[in-house]
């Protein structure tokens, strides 16, 4: 940031110079803090499974987990193979998009990070990725969704890369915006000639919601212990080093479900540590010394475990009745524990660090289980991605409920669940909404209290005064550096519309009024009264009184026509009003002003309906390239 300022300073008085130096130092410190935050995000990648069981090398060729891959940027698993191509599930933050676009980041993983390696190697009779087969011949595509509740780090990740990133399937944002913790990626690759001779069991996509108490299997690699503890023997240390890349599996169970993730059991959250290979009465910290189960152990193949350092990308699977496996998420971070009052403790779990790693060793595993980024909240994006890569792959992504529309409607047989924080989703009607818990991370951000006025998303409304004019608020989802805060006004004690939350109790109702099922109208004329009409189709309709005839609900004639409601190219280009205001660009229907947002004032001025200009142009905007906006 400092280098972006001109070094041609004018002459100042000593007092002015002191102030300038202080300003520069402050800017430098802020830039350094952002840099450190980004370094932490992309460097705390420690692949691993704590406890669990190893996989014997002689059994690897028939193992249902032989598609597991390891990389310096996070482990993963081959979901399926089609001819000479394959799709791998892993973590989003394994790809550094702060300084590279998606293709560059994937190629860096291949050229500098060892690519994606299978556990075809052998060490002490165990399957290991050390010396294992590297499967990537060519990188073909990347889907990546990375959101989290950090109003400082997320904008910092997107800062400086805006001109290079478009948000399309093969070039996603460094951070998709503020939102629930979701950290997922799919990488499409062309297999090497050697990898094409191998067989990969298909791992299905688990795109239906998860429930408390479901049994899970973790597939990963790497570290077995949280640190080099005081008194660790040379034999123990050598074993840890020799088997650092060995393939491991572990069992666990879901103990909490959230909108974007789930928590599994850890050895310090269960009533019986014997599941993790520890004596029932063993001190929690000492349990961290236990290595994975070997073939001679009674619980080999069934021992419970969790991910290490969280940020591993190890795949979490559920087993079907037929014996196959489906991926439901990837290892994201360490899970949290509940306080006595029932809320989630946001502080770090220091059981190993304080009780075992006393010599200052880094606690790589933690004891409270894993936070797993689940596939369910991005199921539609996954299906869209697979279809874009290969139309026949879309059939691999099946689920019962589509995500909710902007007006909060779900399809037949589905109902809307709100986690009590800021997240909504459609679940099967039989699914209990009370099963979806809240971490309490997003309300203060969505409501504007923790948003800034010079970062994205920019604060447009805030405060909880009962007389507040715009008490219903939301953040646009998946918009990267174009993310916005939305603010809506309602009558006193009225329920907030669609997918907005009530941020000013007393001005709006906090209860949910979302119907179990509603069929959103596809035409303004289907709304029979003013209230429904004015809210219909995301604000694209207007109640129009007629002098001699019955009032009608008609498409609102405005430059702010809602183009994004058209998901197909032909409708975007041919619908009566859409033809005037919309343009198909890439794979979405955009307002014509937005479609030329990277252009100049001249190109913005050329967007017209007849002789009337549709857009305003602002030369200096918060985000470069977004100066052309609808009037």
Coordinates of C-alpha atoms in Angstrom, one line a residue:
X1 CA 0.0 0.0 0.0
X2 CA 2.9 2.4 0.8
X3 CA 4.4 1.8 -2.6
X4 CA 1.2 2.9 -4.3
X5 CA 1.7 6.4 -3.0
X6 CA 3.7 8.9 -5.0
X7 CA 7.2 9.5 -3.6
X8 CA 7.3 13.1 -5.0
X9 CA 6.4 14.7 -1.6
X10 CA 5.9 18.4 -1.3
X11 CA 7.8 20.4 1.3
X12 CA 6.2 20.5 4.8
X13 CA 6.8 22.2 8.1
X14 CA 8.3 20.0 10.8
X15 CA 4.8 19.6 12.4
X16 CA 3.3 18.7 9.1
X17 CA 6.1 16.3 8.3
X18 CA 5.6 14.6 11.7
X19 CA 2.0 14.2 10.9
X20 CA 2.8 12.8 7.5
X21 CA 5.3 10.4 8.9
X22 CA 2.7 9.2 11.5
X23 CA 0.2 8.8 8.7
X24 CA 2.6 6.8 6.6
X25 CA 3.5 4.6 9.6
X26 CA -0.1 4.0 10.3
X27 CA -0.8 3.0 6.7
X28 CA 2.3 0.7 6.8
X29 CA 1.1 -1.0 10.0
X30 CA -2.4 -1.5 8.6
X31 CA -0.9 -2.9 5.3
X32 CA 1.4 -5.2 7.3
X33 CA -1.6 -6.4 9.4
X34 CA -3.5 -7.3 6.3
X35 CA -0.5 -9.0 4.8
X36 CA 0.0 -11.1 8.0
X37 CA -3.7 -12.0 8.0
X38 CA -3.4 -13.3 4.4
X39 CA -0.2 -15.2 5.2
X40 CA -2.0 -16.9 8.1
X41 CA -4.9 -17.9 6.0
X42 CA -2.7 -19.5 3.3
X43 CA 0.0 -20.9 5.5
X44 CA -1.8 -22.8 8.3
X45 CA -2.4 -25.7 6.0
X46 CA -1.3 -28.8 7.9
X47 CA -2.7 -32.0 6.3
X48 CA -3.6 -34.5 8.9
X49 CA -5.8 -36.9 10.9
X50 CA -5.4 -37.1 14.7
X51 CA -6.0 -40.7 16.0
X52 CA -7.9 -42.7 13.4
X53 CA -6.4 -45.7 11.5
X54 CA -3.7 -46.2 8.9
X55 CA -4.3 -48.0 5.5
X56 CA -2.0 -50.9 4.7
X57 CA -0.1 -50.6 1.4
X58 CA -1.1 -54.1 0.3
X59 CA -4.8 -53.2 0.6
X60 CA -4.5 -49.8 -1.1
X61 CA -5.4 -51.1 -4.6
X62 CA -8.8 -52.2 -3.4
X63 CA -9.5 -49.5 -0.8
X64 CA -12.6 -47.5 -1.3
X65 CA -10.5 -44.4 -0.4
X66 CA -7.7 -44.9 -3.0
X67 CA -8.8 -41.7 -4.7
X68 CA -7.6 -39.6 -1.8
X69 CA -5.1 -37.0 -2.9
X70 CA -2.4 -35.0 -1.1
X71 CA -0.9 -31.6 -2.0
X72 CA 1.1 -28.9 -0.3
X73 CA -2.1 -26.8 -0.7
X74 CA -4.5 -29.2 1.1
X75 CA -5.6 -32.8 0.6
X76 CA -8.8 -34.0 -1.2
X77 CA -10.4 -36.9 -3.0
X78 CA -11.2 -37.8 -6.5
X79 CA -15.0 -37.7 -6.9
X80 CA -15.2 -39.3 -10.3
X81 CA -13.3 -40.0 -13.5
X82 CA -14.7 -39.6 -17.0
X83 CA -12.2 -40.8 -19.7
X84 CA -9.0 -38.9 -19.3
X85 CA -10.5 -36.3 -16.9
X86 CA -11.3 -36.3 -13.2
X87 CA -12.9 -34.0 -10.7
X88 CA -11.3 -33.6 -7.2
X89 CA -13.0 -32.2 -4.1
X90 CA -10.7 -30.1 -1.8
X91 CA -10.6 -26.8 0.2
X92 CA -11.0 -23.3 -1.4
X93 CA -8.1 -21.7 0.6
X94 CA -5.6 -24.1 -0.9
X95 CA -5.6 -21.8 -3.9
X96 CA -4.0 -18.3 -3.4
X97 CA -6.1 -15.9 -5.4
X98 CA -4.8 -12.8 -3.7
X99 CA -2.1 -12.4 -6.3
X100 CA -3.0 -15.0 -9.0
X101 CA -6.0 -15.9 -11.0
X102 CA -7.5 -19.4 -10.8
X103 CA -5.4 -20.9 -13.7
X104 CA -2.2 -19.5 -12.3
X105 CA -3.0 -20.8 -8.8
X106 CA -3.8 -24.3 -10.1
X107 CA -0.7 -24.4 -12.2
X108 CA 1.4 -23.3 -9.1
X109 CA -0.1 -26.2 -7.2
X110 CA 1.1 -28.5 -9.9
X111 CA 4.5 -27.0 -10.5
X112 CA 5.5 -25.9 -7.0
X113 CA 3.3 -27.9 -4.6
X114 CA 3.7 -31.4 -5.9
X115 CA 0.4 -31.5 -7.7
X116 CA -2.1 -34.0 -6.4
X117 CA -0.5 -37.3 -5.2
X118 CA -2.1 -40.6 -4.5
X119 CA -1.0 -42.9 -1.6
X120 CA 0.6 -45.4 -4.0
X121 CA 3.9 -45.2 -2.0
X122 CA 4.9 -47.5 0.9
X123 CA 6.5 -46.8 4.3
X124 CA 6.6 -49.3 7.2
X125 CA 3.9 -51.4 5.3
X126 CA 1.5 -48.4 5.1
X127 CA 0.2 -46.6 2.1
X128 CA 1.7 -43.1 1.7
X129 CA 1.6 -40.3 -0.7
X130 CA 5.4 -39.8 -0.3
X131 CA 6.7 -40.9 -3.7
X132 CA 3.1 -41.6 -4.7
X133 CA 1.6 -41.1 -8.2
X134 CA 1.0 -37.5 -9.2
X135 CA -2.2 -37.5 -11.3
X136 CA -2.4 -34.0 -13.0
X137 CA -1.3 -33.7 -16.6
X138 CA -3.3 -30.4 -17.1
X139 CA -5.5 -28.2 -15.1
X140 CA -8.9 -27.6 -16.8
X141 CA -11.1 -25.8 -14.3
X142 CA -11.7 -24.6 -10.8
X143 CA -14.9 -24.0 -8.7
X144 CA -14.2 -22.3 -5.5
X145 CA -16.4 -20.8 -2.8
X146 CA -14.8 -19.1 0.2
X147 CA -16.8 -17.0 2.6
X148 CA -16.3 -16.3 6.3
X149 CA -17.4 -13.6 8.8
X150 CA -14.3 -11.3 8.8
X151 CA -15.1 -7.7 7.8
X152 CA -11.3 -6.9 7.6
X153 CA -9.6 -10.0 6.1
X154 CA -12.2 -10.7 3.3
X155 CA -11.9 -7.2 1.8
X156 CA -8.1 -7.3 2.1
X157 CA -8.1 -10.6 0.2
X158 CA -10.0 -9.0 -2.7
X159 CA -8.1 -5.7 -2.6
X160 CA -5.7 -5.3 -5.5
X161 CA -6.9 -8.2 -7.5
X162 CA -10.2 -6.8 -8.8
X163 CA -9.1 -6.0 -12.3
X164 CA -8.0 -9.7 -12.7
X165 CA -11.0 -11.5 -11.3
X166 CA -14.4 -11.8 -12.8
X167 CA -16.1 -14.2 -10.5
X168 CA -16.9 -16.7 -13.4
X169 CA -16.5 -20.4 -12.9
X170 CA -12.9 -20.6 -13.9
X171 CA -11.8 -17.3 -12.2
X172 CA -13.5 -16.9 -8.8
X173 CA -12.9 -14.2 -6.3
X174 CA -10.2 -14.6 -3.6
X175 CA -13.1 -14.2 -1.1
X176 CA -16.7 -14.6 -2.3
X177 CA -17.8 -12.1 0.3
X178 CA -18.8 -12.0 4.0
X179 CA -21.0 -14.8 5.0
X180 CA -21.3 -18.2 6.7
X181 CA -18.1 -20.2 6.9
X182 CA -17.9 -22.1 3.6
X183 CA -14.5 -23.3 2.3
X184 CA -15.0 -25.7 -0.7
X185 CA -13.4 -26.2 -4.1
X186 CA -13.7 -28.6 -7.1
X187 CA -10.7 -28.9 -9.4
X188 CA -11.1 -30.4 -12.9
X189 CA -8.0 -32.0 -14.2
X190 CA -6.7 -34.1 -17.2
X191 CA -5.1 -37.2 -15.8
X192 CA -1.6 -38.3 -16.6
X193 CA -1.0 -41.3 -18.8
X194 CA -0.1 -43.3 -15.7
X195 CA -3.1 -42.2 -13.7
X196 CA -5.4 -43.2 -16.6
X197 CA -4.4 -46.8 -16.0
X198 CA -5.7 -46.7 -12.4
X199 CA -9.2 -47.2 -11.3
X200 CA -11.0 -44.7 -9.0
X201 CA -14.1 -45.7 -7.1
X202 CA -16.8 -43.0 -7.6
X203 CA -17.5 -40.9 -4.5
X204 CA -21.0 -39.5 -4.9
X205 CA -21.9 -36.0 -4.0
X206 CA -23.9 -35.8 -0.7
X207 CA -26.0 -32.8 -1.4
X208 CA -28.9 -33.3 1.0
X209 CA -28.9 -31.8 4.5
X210 CA -27.2 -33.5 7.4
X211 CA -28.6 -34.5 10.8
X212 CA -27.3 -34.7 14.3
X213 CA -25.9 -38.1 15.2
X214 CA -25.0 -39.2 11.7
X215 CA -21.9 -41.3 11.4
X216 CA -19.0 -40.1 9.3
X217 CA -15.7 -41.2 7.9
X218 CA -12.7 -38.9 7.4
X219 CA -10.1 -39.6 4.8
X220 CA -6.8 -37.7 5.0
X221 CA -3.1 -37.8 5.6
X222 CA -0.3 -36.4 7.7
X223 CA 0.3 -35.5 11.3
X224 CA -0.9 -37.7 14.1
X225 CA 0.0 -35.6 17.1
X226 CA -0.5 -32.0 18.0
X227 CA 3.1 -31.1 18.8
X228 CA 6.5 -32.4 19.8
X229 CA 5.8 -32.7 23.5
X230 CA 8.4 -32.5 26.3
X231 CA 9.9 -36.0 26.7
X232 CA 9.0 -37.2 23.2
X233 CA 11.4 -40.0 22.4
X234 CA 13.5 -40.2 19.2
X235 CA 11.5 -43.3 18.2
X236 CA 8.2 -41.4 18.5
X237 CA 9.6 -38.5 16.6
X238 CA 10.9 -40.7 13.8
X239 CA 7.6 -42.5 13.4
X240 CA 5.9 -39.2 13.2
X241 CA 8.2 -38.0 10.4
X242 CA 8.2 -41.3 8.5
X243 CA 4.4 -41.6 8.4
X244 CA 3.7 -37.9 7.9
X245 CA 2.3 -38.5 4.4
X246 CA 0.6 -41.8 5.2
X247 CA -3.1 -42.3 4.3
X248 CA -5.4 -42.5 7.3
X249 CA -9.1 -42.8 7.9
X250 CA -11.1 -42.0 11.0
X251 CA -14.7 -42.4 12.2
X252 CA -16.7 -39.7 14.0
X253 CA -20.3 -38.4 14.5
X254 CA -22.1 -35.1 13.9
X255 CA -22.6 -33.1 17.1
X256 CA -23.9 -29.8 15.6
X257 CA -25.2 -28.6 12.3
X258 CA -25.0 -25.0 11.0
X259 CA -25.8 -23.4 7.7
X260 CA -22.4 -23.7 6.1
X261 CA -20.6 -26.3 8.3
X262 CA -21.0 -29.0 10.9
X263 CA -19.0 -30.0 14.0
X264 CA -17.9 -33.5 14.7
X265 CA -17.0 -35.2 18.0
X266 CA -13.5 -34.7 19.4
X267 CA -11.8 -36.7 22.1
X268 CA -12.5 -33.9 24.6
X269 CA -16.2 -33.6 23.7
X270 CA -17.1 -37.3 24.0
X271 CA -18.0 -39.1 27.2
X272 CA -15.8 -42.1 26.3
X273 CA -12.3 -41.3 24.9
X274 CA -11.8 -45.1 24.2
X275 CA -13.4 -44.4 20.8
X276 CA -10.2 -42.4 20.0
X277 CA -7.9 -45.1 21.2
X278 CA -7.3 -43.5 24.6
X279 CA -8.0 -45.0 28.1
X280 CA -11.4 -43.8 29.3
X281 CA -9.9 -42.0 32.3
X282 CA -6.8 -40.6 30.5
X283 CA -6.2 -36.9 30.8
X284 CA -7.4 -35.1 27.8
X285 CA -4.1 -33.6 27.0
X286 CA -2.2 -36.9 27.2
X287 CA -4.7 -38.4 24.7
X288 CA -3.0 -36.3 22.1
X289 CA 0.0 -38.6 22.2
X290 CA -1.9 -41.6 20.9
X291 CA -0.9 -42.6 17.3
X292 CA -3.2 -44.0 14.7
X293 CA -4.4 -47.6 14.9
X294 CA -2.3 -50.3 13.2
X295 CA -3.5 -53.7 11.9
X296 CA -2.5 -55.4 15.2
X297 CA -4.9 -53.1 17.2
X298 CA -8.3 -54.3 18.1
X299 CA -10.0 -51.1 16.8
X300 CA -8.1 -51.0 13.5
X301 CA -10.3 -49.4 10.8
X302 CA -12.9 -48.3 13.3
X303 CA -11.0 -45.9 15.5
X304 CA -12.5 -42.4 15.8
X305 CA -10.5 -39.2 15.0
X306 CA -10.5 -35.6 13.8
X307 CA -8.6 -33.4 11.4
X308 CA -5.4 -31.6 12.4
X309 CA -5.0 -27.9 12.1
X310 CA -8.4 -28.0 10.6
X311 CA -7.3 -26.6 7.3
X312 CA -6.5 -29.9 5.7
X313 CA -9.2 -30.5 3.0
X314 CA -9.6 -34.1 4.1
X315 CA -12.9 -35.4 2.8
X316 CA -15.7 -36.3 5.2
X317 CA -18.0 -39.1 3.9
X318 CA -21.2 -40.9 4.7
X319 CA -21.7 -44.5 3.8
X320 CA -24.8 -45.6 1.9
X321 CA -26.7 -48.8 2.7
X322 CA -25.2 -50.4 -0.5
X323 CA -21.7 -49.8 0.8
X324 CA -20.6 -46.9 -1.3
X325 CA -19.6 -43.5 0.0
X326 CA -20.7 -40.0 -0.6
X327 CA -18.8 -36.8 0.2
X328 CA -20.6 -34.3 2.4
X329 CA -17.8 -31.9 3.1
X330 CA -14.1 -31.2 3.7
X331 CA -12.1 -30.5 6.8
X332 CA -12.1 -26.8 7.4
X333 CA -11.0 -25.8 10.9
X334 CA -11.1 -26.9 14.6
X335 CA -14.6 -27.2 16.0
X336 CA -15.9 -25.1 18.9
X337 CA -17.3 -26.2 22.3
X338 CA -20.3 -24.9 24.1
X339 CA -20.3 -22.8 27.1
X340 CA -22.5 -23.5 30.2
X341 CA -25.1 -21.1 29.0
X342 CA -25.5 -23.0 25.7
X343 CA -23.7 -20.5 23.5
X344 CA -20.7 -21.5 21.4
X345 CA -17.3 -20.6 22.8
X346 CA -15.4 -18.7 20.1
X347 CA -12.0 -18.9 21.8
X348 CA -9.4 -21.4 20.7
X349 CA -9.3 -24.9 22.2
X350 CA -6.0 -24.9 24.1
X351 CA -6.2 -28.3 25.8
X352 CA -3.2 -29.7 23.9
X353 CA -1.2 -26.4 23.8
X354 CA -1.5 -25.8 27.6
X355 CA -1.5 -29.4 28.8
X356 CA 0.9 -31.2 26.3
X357 CA 2.8 -28.7 24.2
X358 CA 4.2 -26.8 27.2
X359 CA 7.6 -26.4 25.6
X360 CA 6.0 -24.0 23.1
X361 CA 5.3 -26.5 20.4
X362 CA 2.6 -25.7 17.9
X363 CA -0.8 -27.3 18.6
X364 CA -1.6 -28.6 15.2
X365 CA -4.7 -30.7 15.9
X366 CA -6.7 -29.5 18.9
X367 CA -9.1 -31.8 20.7
X368 CA -12.6 -30.6 20.2
X369 CA -13.3 -32.3 16.8
X370 CA -13.5 -30.8 13.3
X371 CA -15.4 -28.0 11.7
X372 CA -16.4 -29.4 8.3
X373 CA -17.4 -27.2 5.4
X374 CA -20.5 -28.9 4.0
X375 CA -21.6 -29.1 0.4
X376 CA -25.3 -28.5 1.0
X377 CA -25.3 -24.6 0.9
X378 CA -23.5 -24.5 -2.5
X379 CA -25.3 -27.5 -4.1
X380 CA -26.8 -25.4 -6.9
X381 CA -23.4 -23.8 -7.7
X382 CA -21.8 -27.3 -7.8
X383 CA -24.4 -28.5 -10.2
X384 CA -24.0 -25.4 -12.3
X385 CA -20.3 -25.9 -12.4
X386 CA -20.4 -29.5 -13.4
X387 CA -23.0 -28.8 -16.1
X388 CA -20.7 -26.0 -17.5
X389 CA -17.7 -28.3 -17.5
X390 CA -19.7 -31.2 -19.1
X391 CA -23.5 -31.2 -19.5
X392 CA -23.8 -34.9 -18.6
X393 CA -22.0 -34.3 -15.3
X394 CA -24.9 -32.3 -14.0
X395 CA -26.7 -35.6 -13.2
X396 CA -24.1 -36.3 -10.5
X397 CA -25.5 -33.4 -8.5
X398 CA -28.9 -34.3 -7.2
X399 CA -30.9 -33.0 -4.3
X400 CA -34.4 -32.5 -3.1
X401 CA -34.6 -28.8 -2.5
X402 CA -33.4 -25.9 -4.6
X403 CA -32.0 -22.8 -2.7
X404 CA -34.6 -20.2 -1.8
X405 CA -35.6 -17.5 -4.1
X406 CA -35.0 -13.8 -3.1
X407 CA -38.6 -13.7 -1.9
X408 CA -38.0 -16.6 0.5
X409 CA -40.0 -19.2 -1.5
X410 CA -39.0 -22.9 -1.5
X411 CA -40.2 -25.6 -3.9
X412 CA -42.9 -28.1 -3.4
X413 CA -42.1 -30.5 -0.5
X414 CA -39.5 -28.0 1.0
X415 CA -39.7 -25.3 3.6
X416 CA -37.5 -22.4 4.6
X417 CA -35.3 -22.6 7.7
X418 CA -33.5 -19.6 9.3
X419 CA -30.6 -20.3 11.6
X420 CA -31.5 -17.3 13.8
X421 CA -28.4 -15.4 12.6
X422 CA -28.4 -14.4 8.9
X423 CA -28.6 -17.6 6.9
X424 CA -31.6 -19.1 5.2
X425 CA -32.0 -22.2 3.1
X426 CA -34.6 -24.6 1.8
X427 CA -34.8 -28.0 3.5
X428 CA -37.1 -31.0 2.9
X429 CA -40.4 -30.5 4.7
X430 CA -39.6 -33.4 7.1
X431 CA -36.4 -31.7 8.2
X432 CA -36.6 -29.9 11.6
X433 CA -35.5 -26.3 11.3
X434 CA -34.4 -26.4 15.0
X435 CA -31.6 -28.8 13.9
X436 CA -29.8 -25.9 12.3
X437 CA -27.9 -23.9 14.9
X438 CA -26.4 -20.4 14.9
X439 CA -22.8 -19.5 15.7
X440 CA -23.9 -15.9 16.2
X441 CA -21.3 -14.5 13.8
X442 CA -23.2 -12.7 11.2
X443 CA -26.0 -10.5 12.5
X444 CA -23.8 -7.6 13.7
X445 CA -22.1 -7.5 10.3
X446 CA -25.2 -7.9 8.1
X447 CA -27.0 -5.3 10.2
X448 CA -24.2 -2.9 9.4
X449 CA -22.7 -2.3 12.8
X450 CA -19.4 -3.9 11.9
X451 CA -19.2 -2.7 8.2
X452 CA -17.1 0.1 7.1
X453 CA -17.8 3.0 4.8
X454 CA -14.7 2.5 2.6
X455 CA -14.6 -1.2 2.3
X456 CA -16.7 -3.8 0.4
X457 CA -19.5 -4.4 1.3
X458 CA -20.0 -0.7 2.1
X459 CA -22.3 0.1 5.0
X460 CA -25.5 1.6 3.7
X461 CA -27.6 1.2 6.9
X462 CA -26.9 0.5 10.5
X463 CA -28.3 1.0 14.0
X464 CA -31.1 -0.7 15.9
X465 CA -33.2 2.3 17.0
X466 CA -36.9 1.2 16.9
X467 CA -37.7 4.1 14.6
X468 CA -35.1 3.1 12.1
X469 CA -36.2 3.6 8.5
X470 CA -34.6 0.5 7.0
X471 CA -34.7 -2.2 9.7
X472 CA -34.7 -5.2 7.3
X473 CA -31.2 -6.0 6.0
X474 CA -29.2 -8.6 4.1
X475 CA -25.9 -9.0 2.2
X476 CA -25.9 -10.1 -1.4
X477 CA -24.4 -13.5 -1.7
X478 CA -21.4 -14.7 -3.8
X479 CA -20.7 -11.2 -5.2
X480 CA -17.0 -10.9 -4.2
X481 CA -15.9 -7.3 -4.4
X482 CA -19.3 -6.3 -5.7
X483 CA -21.1 -7.5 -2.6
X484 CA -23.6 -5.0 -1.2
X485 CA -25.6 -4.4 1.9
X486 CA -29.3 -4.4 1.2
X487 CA -31.7 -2.3 3.3
X488 CA -35.5 -2.5 3.3
X489 CA -38.2 -0.5 5.0
X490 CA -41.4 -2.2 6.4
X491 CA -44.4 -1.1 8.4
X492 CA -44.0 -1.3 12.1
X493 CA -44.0 -4.9 13.4
X494 CA -44.2 -6.2 9.9
X495 CA -42.1 -9.3 9.1
X496 CA -39.0 -8.6 7.1
X497 CA -39.4 -9.7 3.5
X498 CA -37.6 -12.5 1.7
X499 CA -34.2 -13.4 2.9
X500 CA -33.7 -10.2 5.1
X501 CA -33.4 -10.2 8.9
X502 CA -34.9 -7.8 11.4
X503 CA -32.0 -5.6 12.7
X504 CA -34.2 -3.1 14.7
X505 CA -36.7 -5.0 16.9
X506 CA -39.6 -2.6 17.5
X507 CA -39.5 -1.4 13.9
X508 CA -40.0 -4.9 12.5
X509 CA -41.0 -8.4 13.7
X510 CA -38.3 -10.9 14.4
X511 CA -40.6 -13.9 13.9
X512 CA -40.5 -15.8 10.6
X513 CA -43.5 -15.8 8.3
X514 CA -42.0 -17.8 5.5
X515 CA -44.5 -20.3 4.2
X516 CA -43.6 -24.0 4.1
X517 CA -44.1 -24.0 0.4
X518 CA -44.8 -21.2 -2.1
X519 CA -44.7 -21.1 -5.9
X520 CA -43.2 -17.8 -6.9
X521 CA -45.0 -16.2 -9.7
X522 CA -43.2 -15.8 -13.0
X523 CA -45.3 -13.0 -14.2
X524 CA -46.4 -9.6 -12.6
X525 CA -49.9 -10.1 -13.8
X526 CA -50.4 -13.0 -11.3
X527 CA -50.2 -10.7 -8.4
X528 CA -53.8 -9.6 -7.5
X529 CA -53.3 -6.8 -5.0
X530 CA -51.0 -3.8 -4.5
X531 CA -49.0 -5.2 -1.6
X532 CA -48.1 -8.5 -3.4
X533 CA -47.5 -6.7 -6.7
X534 CA -45.1 -4.1 -5.3
X535 CA -43.0 -6.9 -3.7
X536 CA -43.3 -9.3 -6.6
X537 CA -40.4 -10.6 -8.6
X538 CA -37.8 -8.8 -6.5
X539 CA -39.3 -5.4 -7.1
X540 CA -39.7 -5.7 -10.8
X541 CA -43.5 -5.2 -10.6
X542 CA -45.7 -2.1 -10.0
X543 CA -49.4 -1.8 -9.1
X544 CA -50.8 0.4 -11.9
X545 CA -54.2 1.9 -11.4
X546 CA -56.3 2.5 -14.5
X547 CA -58.8 5.3 -15.0
X548 CA -61.6 3.3 -16.5
X549 CA -60.5 -0.3 -15.9
X550 CA -59.5 -2.6 -13.1
X551 CA -56.0 -1.9 -11.7
X552 CA -53.3 -4.3 -12.9
X553 CA -49.9 -5.5 -11.8
X554 CA -47.4 -4.7 -14.6
X555 CA -43.7 -4.9 -15.1
X556 CA -42.1 -1.7 -13.7
X557 CA -40.8 0.5 -16.4
X558 CA -37.5 1.5 -14.9
X559 CA -33.9 1.4 -15.8
X560 CA -33.4 -0.8 -12.7
X561 CA -35.2 -3.7 -14.3
X562 CA -34.3 -7.0 -12.5
X563 CA -32.4 -8.8 -15.2
X564 CA -30.9 -11.4 -12.8
X565 CA -34.3 -13.1 -12.6
X566 CA -33.7 -14.6 -16.1
X567 CA -31.5 -17.7 -15.9
X568 CA -31.7 -18.5 -19.6
X569 CA -30.1 -16.6 -22.5
X570 CA -33.2 -16.6 -24.8
X571 CA -35.4 -15.1 -22.1
X572 CA -32.8 -12.5 -21.2
X573 CA -32.6 -11.3 -24.9
X574 CA -36.2 -11.7 -26.0
X575 CA -38.6 -10.9 -23.2
X576 CA -40.4 -7.7 -24.0
X577 CA -38.8 -5.4 -21.3
X578 CA -35.7 -7.5 -20.8
X579 CA -34.6 -6.8 -24.4
X580 CA -34.5 -3.1 -23.5
X581 CA -32.6 -3.4 -20.2
X582 CA -30.8 -6.7 -20.2
X583 CA -27.8 -8.3 -21.8
X584 CA -26.5 -11.9 -21.6
X585 CA -22.9 -11.9 -20.6
X586 CA -20.9 -14.9 -19.7
X587 CA -23.4 -17.2 -18.1
X588 CA -25.8 -14.7 -16.5
X589 CA -28.4 -12.0 -17.4
X590 CA -27.0 -8.6 -16.4
X591 CA -28.5 -5.1 -16.6
X592 CA -26.8 -3.4 -19.6
X593 CA -25.2 -0.8 -17.3
X594 CA -23.6 -3.5 -15.2
X595 CA -22.5 -5.4 -18.3
X596 CA -20.3 -2.5 -19.4
X597 CA -19.1 -1.7 -15.9
X598 CA -15.5 -2.2 -16.9
X599 CA -15.8 0.3 -19.7
X600 CA -15.4 4.0 -20.0
X601 CA -17.7 7.0 -19.5
X602 CA -18.3 6.9 -23.3
X603 CA -19.4 3.3 -23.4
X604 CA -21.7 3.9 -20.3
X605 CA -23.3 6.8 -22.1
X606 CA -24.1 4.7 -25.1
X607 CA -26.5 2.4 -23.1
X608 CA -29.9 3.7 -24.1
X609 CA -33.6 2.9 -24.5
X610 CA -34.5 4.8 -27.5
X611 CA -32.9 8.3 -27.0
X612 CA -33.0 8.0 -23.2
X613 CA -29.8 7.1 -21.4
X614 CA -30.2 4.3 -18.9
X615 CA -27.1 4.8 -16.8
X616 CA -25.1 7.1 -14.6
X617 CA -21.4 7.2 -14.7
X618 CA -19.2 7.9 -11.6
X619 CA -15.5 8.3 -12.5
X620 CA -14.2 7.6 -8.9
X621 CA -15.9 4.7 -7.2
X622 CA -15.2 2.6 -4.2
X623 CA -14.4 -0.4 -6.5
X624 CA -12.6 0.3 -9.8
X625 CA -14.7 -0.7 -12.8
X626 CA -18.1 -0.3 -11.3
X627 CA -18.8 3.3 -12.2
X628 CA -21.6 2.6 -14.7
X629 CA -24.8 2.0 -12.8
X630 CA -28.6 2.1 -13.6
X631 CA -30.3 5.4 -13.1

